[in-house]
PDB file of C-alpha atoms in Angstrom:
ATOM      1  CA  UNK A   1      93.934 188.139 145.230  1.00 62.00           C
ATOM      2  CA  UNK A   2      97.042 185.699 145.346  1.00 75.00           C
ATOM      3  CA  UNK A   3      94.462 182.586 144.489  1.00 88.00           C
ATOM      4  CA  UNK A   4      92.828 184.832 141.623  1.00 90.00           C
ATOM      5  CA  UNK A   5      96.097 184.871 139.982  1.00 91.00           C
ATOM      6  CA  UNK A   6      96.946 181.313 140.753  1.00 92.00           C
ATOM      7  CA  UNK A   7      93.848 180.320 139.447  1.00 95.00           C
ATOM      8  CA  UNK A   8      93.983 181.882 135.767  1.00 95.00           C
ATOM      9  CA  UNK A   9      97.744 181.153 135.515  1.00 95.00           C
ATOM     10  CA  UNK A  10      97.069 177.549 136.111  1.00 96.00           C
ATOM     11  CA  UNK A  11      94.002 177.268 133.933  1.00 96.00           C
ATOM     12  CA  UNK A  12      95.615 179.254 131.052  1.00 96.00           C
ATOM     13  CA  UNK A  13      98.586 177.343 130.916  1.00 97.00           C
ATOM     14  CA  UNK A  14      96.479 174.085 131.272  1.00 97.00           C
ATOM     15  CA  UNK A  15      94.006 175.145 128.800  1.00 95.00           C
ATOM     16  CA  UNK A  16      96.497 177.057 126.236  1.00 96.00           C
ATOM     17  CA  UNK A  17      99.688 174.955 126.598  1.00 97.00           C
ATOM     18  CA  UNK A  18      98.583 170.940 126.946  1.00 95.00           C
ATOM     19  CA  UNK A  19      99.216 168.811 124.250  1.00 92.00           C
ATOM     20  CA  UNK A  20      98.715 164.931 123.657  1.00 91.00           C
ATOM     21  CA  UNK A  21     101.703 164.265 126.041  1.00 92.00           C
ATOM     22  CA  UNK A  22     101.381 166.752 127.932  1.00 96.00           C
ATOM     23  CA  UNK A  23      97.077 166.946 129.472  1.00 96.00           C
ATOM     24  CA  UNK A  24      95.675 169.722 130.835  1.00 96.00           C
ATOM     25  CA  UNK A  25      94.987 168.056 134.093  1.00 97.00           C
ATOM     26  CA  UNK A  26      98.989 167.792 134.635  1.00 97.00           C
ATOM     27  CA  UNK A  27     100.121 171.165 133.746  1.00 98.00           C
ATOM     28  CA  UNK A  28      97.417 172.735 136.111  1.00 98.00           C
ATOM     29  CA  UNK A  29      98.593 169.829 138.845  1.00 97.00           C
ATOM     30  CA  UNK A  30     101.813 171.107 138.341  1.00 97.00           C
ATOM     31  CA  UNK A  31     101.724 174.890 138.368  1.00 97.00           C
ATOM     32  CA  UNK A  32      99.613 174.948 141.322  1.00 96.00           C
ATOM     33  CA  UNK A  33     101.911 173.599 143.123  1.00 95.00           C
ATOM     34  CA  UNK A  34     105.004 174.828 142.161  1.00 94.00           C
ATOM     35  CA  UNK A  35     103.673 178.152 141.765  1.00 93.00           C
ATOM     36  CA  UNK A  36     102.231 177.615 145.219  1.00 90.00           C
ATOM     37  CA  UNK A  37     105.573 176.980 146.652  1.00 90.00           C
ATOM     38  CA  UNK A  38     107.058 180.296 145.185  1.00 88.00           C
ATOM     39  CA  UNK A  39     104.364 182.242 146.577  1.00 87.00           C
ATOM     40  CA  UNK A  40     105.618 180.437 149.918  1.00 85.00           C
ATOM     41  CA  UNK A  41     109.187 181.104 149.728  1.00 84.00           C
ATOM     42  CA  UNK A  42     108.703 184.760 147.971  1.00 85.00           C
ATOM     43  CA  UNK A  43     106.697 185.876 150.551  1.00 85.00           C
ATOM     44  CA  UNK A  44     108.452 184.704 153.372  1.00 83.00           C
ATOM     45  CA  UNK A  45     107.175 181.988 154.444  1.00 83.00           C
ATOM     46  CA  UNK A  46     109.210 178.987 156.106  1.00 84.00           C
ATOM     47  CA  UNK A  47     108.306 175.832 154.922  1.00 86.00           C
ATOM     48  CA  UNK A  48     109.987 172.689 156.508  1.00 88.00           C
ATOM     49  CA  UNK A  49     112.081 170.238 154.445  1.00 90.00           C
ATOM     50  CA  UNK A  50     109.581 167.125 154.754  1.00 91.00           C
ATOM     51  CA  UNK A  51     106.809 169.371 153.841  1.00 91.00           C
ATOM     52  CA  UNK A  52     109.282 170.909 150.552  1.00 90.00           C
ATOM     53  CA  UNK A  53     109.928 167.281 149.801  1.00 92.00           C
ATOM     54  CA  UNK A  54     106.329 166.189 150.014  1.00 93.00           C
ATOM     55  CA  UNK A  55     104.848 168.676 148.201  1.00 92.00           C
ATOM     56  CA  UNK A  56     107.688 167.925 145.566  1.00 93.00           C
ATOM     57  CA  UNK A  57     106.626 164.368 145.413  1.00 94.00           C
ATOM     58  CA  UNK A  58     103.179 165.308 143.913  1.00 96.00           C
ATOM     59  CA  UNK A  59     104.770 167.025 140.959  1.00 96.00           C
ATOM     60  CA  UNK A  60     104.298 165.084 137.296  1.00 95.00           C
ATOM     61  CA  UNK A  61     108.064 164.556 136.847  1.00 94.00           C
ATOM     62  CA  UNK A  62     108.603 163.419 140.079  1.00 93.00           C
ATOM     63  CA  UNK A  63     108.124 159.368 139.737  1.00 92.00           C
ATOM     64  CA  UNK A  64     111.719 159.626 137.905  1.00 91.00           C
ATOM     65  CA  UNK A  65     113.641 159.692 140.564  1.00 91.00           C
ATOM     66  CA  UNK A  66     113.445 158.723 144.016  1.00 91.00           C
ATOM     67  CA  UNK A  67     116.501 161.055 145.254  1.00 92.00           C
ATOM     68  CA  UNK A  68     114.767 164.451 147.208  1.00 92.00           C
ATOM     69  CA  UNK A  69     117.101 166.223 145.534  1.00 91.00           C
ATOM     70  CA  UNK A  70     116.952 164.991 142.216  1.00 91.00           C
ATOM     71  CA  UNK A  71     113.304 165.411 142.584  1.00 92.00           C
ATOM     72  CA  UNK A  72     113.685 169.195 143.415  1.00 92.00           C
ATOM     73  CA  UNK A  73     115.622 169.716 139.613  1.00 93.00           C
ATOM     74  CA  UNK A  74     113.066 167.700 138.163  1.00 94.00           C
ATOM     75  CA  UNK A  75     110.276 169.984 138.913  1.00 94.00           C
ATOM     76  CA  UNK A  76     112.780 173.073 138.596  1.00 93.00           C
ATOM     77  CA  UNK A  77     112.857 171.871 135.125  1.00 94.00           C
ATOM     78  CA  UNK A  78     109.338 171.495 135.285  1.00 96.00           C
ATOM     79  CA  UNK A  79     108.228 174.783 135.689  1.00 95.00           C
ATOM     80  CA  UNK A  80     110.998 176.200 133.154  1.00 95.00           C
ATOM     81  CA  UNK A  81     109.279 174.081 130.307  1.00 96.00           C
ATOM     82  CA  UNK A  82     106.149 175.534 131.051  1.00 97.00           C
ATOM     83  CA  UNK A  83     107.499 178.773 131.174  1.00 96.00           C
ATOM     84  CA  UNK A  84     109.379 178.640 127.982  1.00 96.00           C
ATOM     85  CA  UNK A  85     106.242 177.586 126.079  1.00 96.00           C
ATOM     86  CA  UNK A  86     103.983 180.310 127.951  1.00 97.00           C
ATOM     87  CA  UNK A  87     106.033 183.158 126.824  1.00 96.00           C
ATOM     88  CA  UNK A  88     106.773 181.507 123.596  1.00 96.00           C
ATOM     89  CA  UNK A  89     103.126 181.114 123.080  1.00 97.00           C
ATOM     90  CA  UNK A  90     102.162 184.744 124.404  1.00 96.00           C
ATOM     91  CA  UNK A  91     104.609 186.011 121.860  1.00 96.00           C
ATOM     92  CA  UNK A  92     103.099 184.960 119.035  1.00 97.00           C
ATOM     93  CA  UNK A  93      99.514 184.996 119.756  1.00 96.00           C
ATOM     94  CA  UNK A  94     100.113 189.144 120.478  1.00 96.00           C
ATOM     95  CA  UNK A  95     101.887 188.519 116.737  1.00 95.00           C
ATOM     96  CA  UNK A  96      99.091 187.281 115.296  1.00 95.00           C
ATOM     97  CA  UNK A  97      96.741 189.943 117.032  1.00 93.00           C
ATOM     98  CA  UNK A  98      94.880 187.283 119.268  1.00 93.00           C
ATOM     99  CA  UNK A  99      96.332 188.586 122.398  1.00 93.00           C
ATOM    100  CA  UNK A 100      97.808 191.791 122.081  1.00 92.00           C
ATOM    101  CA  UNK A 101     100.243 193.030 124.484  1.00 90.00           C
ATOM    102  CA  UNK A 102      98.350 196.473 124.759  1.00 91.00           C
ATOM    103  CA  UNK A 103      94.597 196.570 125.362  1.00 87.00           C
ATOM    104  CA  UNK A 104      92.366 194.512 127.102  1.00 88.00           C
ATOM    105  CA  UNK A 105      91.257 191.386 125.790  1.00 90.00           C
ATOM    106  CA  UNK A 106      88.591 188.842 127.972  1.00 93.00           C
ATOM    107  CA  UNK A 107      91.361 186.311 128.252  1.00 93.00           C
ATOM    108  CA  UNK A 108      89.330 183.770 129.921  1.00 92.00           C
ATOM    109  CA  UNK A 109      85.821 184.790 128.233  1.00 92.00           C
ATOM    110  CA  UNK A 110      87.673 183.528 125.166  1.00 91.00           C
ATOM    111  CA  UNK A 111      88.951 180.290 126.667  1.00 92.00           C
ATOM    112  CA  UNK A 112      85.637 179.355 127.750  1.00 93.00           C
ATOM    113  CA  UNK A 113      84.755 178.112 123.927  1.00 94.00           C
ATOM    114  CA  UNK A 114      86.642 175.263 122.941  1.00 94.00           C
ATOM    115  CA  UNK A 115      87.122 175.866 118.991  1.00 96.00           C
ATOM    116  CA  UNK A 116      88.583 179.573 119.957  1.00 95.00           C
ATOM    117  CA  UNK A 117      90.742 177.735 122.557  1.00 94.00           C
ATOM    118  CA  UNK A 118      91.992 175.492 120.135  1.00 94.00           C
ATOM    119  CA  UNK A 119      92.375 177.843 117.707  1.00 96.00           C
ATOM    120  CA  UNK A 120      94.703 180.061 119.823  1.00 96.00           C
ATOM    121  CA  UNK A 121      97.093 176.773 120.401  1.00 95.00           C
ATOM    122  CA  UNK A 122      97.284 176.141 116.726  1.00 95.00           C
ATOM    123  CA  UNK A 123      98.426 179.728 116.133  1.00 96.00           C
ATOM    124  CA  UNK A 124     100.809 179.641 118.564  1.00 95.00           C
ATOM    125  CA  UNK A 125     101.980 176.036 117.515  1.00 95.00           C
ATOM    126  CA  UNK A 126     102.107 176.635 113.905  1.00 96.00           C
ATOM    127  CA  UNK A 127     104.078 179.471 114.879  1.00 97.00           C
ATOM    128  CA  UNK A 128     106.926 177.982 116.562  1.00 96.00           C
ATOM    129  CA  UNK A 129     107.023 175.640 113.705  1.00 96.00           C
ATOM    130  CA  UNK A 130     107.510 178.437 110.541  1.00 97.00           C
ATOM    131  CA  UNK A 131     110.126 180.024 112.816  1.00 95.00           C
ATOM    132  CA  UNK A 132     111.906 176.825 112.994  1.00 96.00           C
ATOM    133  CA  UNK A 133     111.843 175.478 116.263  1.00 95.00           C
ATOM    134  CA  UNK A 134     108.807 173.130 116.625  1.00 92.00           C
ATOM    135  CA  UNK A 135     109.812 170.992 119.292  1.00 92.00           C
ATOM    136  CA  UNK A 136     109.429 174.017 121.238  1.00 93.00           C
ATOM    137  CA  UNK A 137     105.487 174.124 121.225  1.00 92.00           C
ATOM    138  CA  UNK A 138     105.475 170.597 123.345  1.00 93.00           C
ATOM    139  CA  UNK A 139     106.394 169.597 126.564  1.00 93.00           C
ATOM    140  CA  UNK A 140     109.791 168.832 126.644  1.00 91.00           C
ATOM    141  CA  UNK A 141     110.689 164.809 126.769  1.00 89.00           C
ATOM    142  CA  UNK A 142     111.896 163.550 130.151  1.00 83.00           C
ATOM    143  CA  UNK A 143     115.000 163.671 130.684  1.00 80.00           C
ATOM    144  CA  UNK A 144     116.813 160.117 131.801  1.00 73.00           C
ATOM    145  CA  UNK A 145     117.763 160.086 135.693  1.00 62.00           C
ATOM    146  CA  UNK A 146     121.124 158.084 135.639  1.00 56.00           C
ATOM    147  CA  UNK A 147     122.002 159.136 139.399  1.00 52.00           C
TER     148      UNK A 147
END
């Protein structure tokens, strides 16, 4: 059950939130593993530091530093740019009645077709744009490691 949800949280944020600096095959990369090491620590768990580290090291972001623990905020940063656009995104596609936050709607039946799929992330994009805040549909830029 755990790897159902993994699976369609990774593929839906690859599929719905990528952008031209930001591929699909990263953002999937990325939540699996970082969502696979909060499923580790929230349910208990105990995963040793070289193994934390490690796994770390496979994140997109974490080539900017070579500090473990500068490595650790990267991806924390990581996953709170993803999140940011996810609920950002889920917001206004349940605006614009493509997702709405009561009743069921075949999620992944839709992003099987590629011009629906793109569809949904220009809603969502244009969105964040007419309410001002653009930037906030893409992947944030990296930030510069001056440790």
């Amino acid at each position: 059950e755990d790897d159902e949800l993994s699976f369609k949280l990774r593929t839906r944020a690859a599929y719905l939130l990528s952008d031209p600096k930001d591929p699909i095959s990263s953002i999937y990369g990325d939540v699996k593993l970082l969502y696979g090491l909060r499923s580790s620590v929230a349910h208990g768990s105990s995963i040793a530091t070289s193994q934390l580290i490690k796994e770390l090291g496979k994140v997109s972001v974490a080539h900017l530093s070579e500090s473990a623990g500068v490595r650790g905020q990267l991806c924390a940063d990581r996953m709170r740019d993803i999140l940011r656009r996810a609920i950002l995104a889920r917001g206004f596609w349940a605006q614009a009645g493509l997702w709405p936050t009561k009743g069921d709607v075949d999620v992944d039946g839709a992003l099987i077709d590629v011009a629906i799929r793109e569809q949904w992330k220009r809603v969502w994009r244009k969105s964040v744009e007419d309410f001002g805040i653009r930037n906030a549909g893409y992947k944030a830029p990296d930030p510069t490691v001056v440790w």
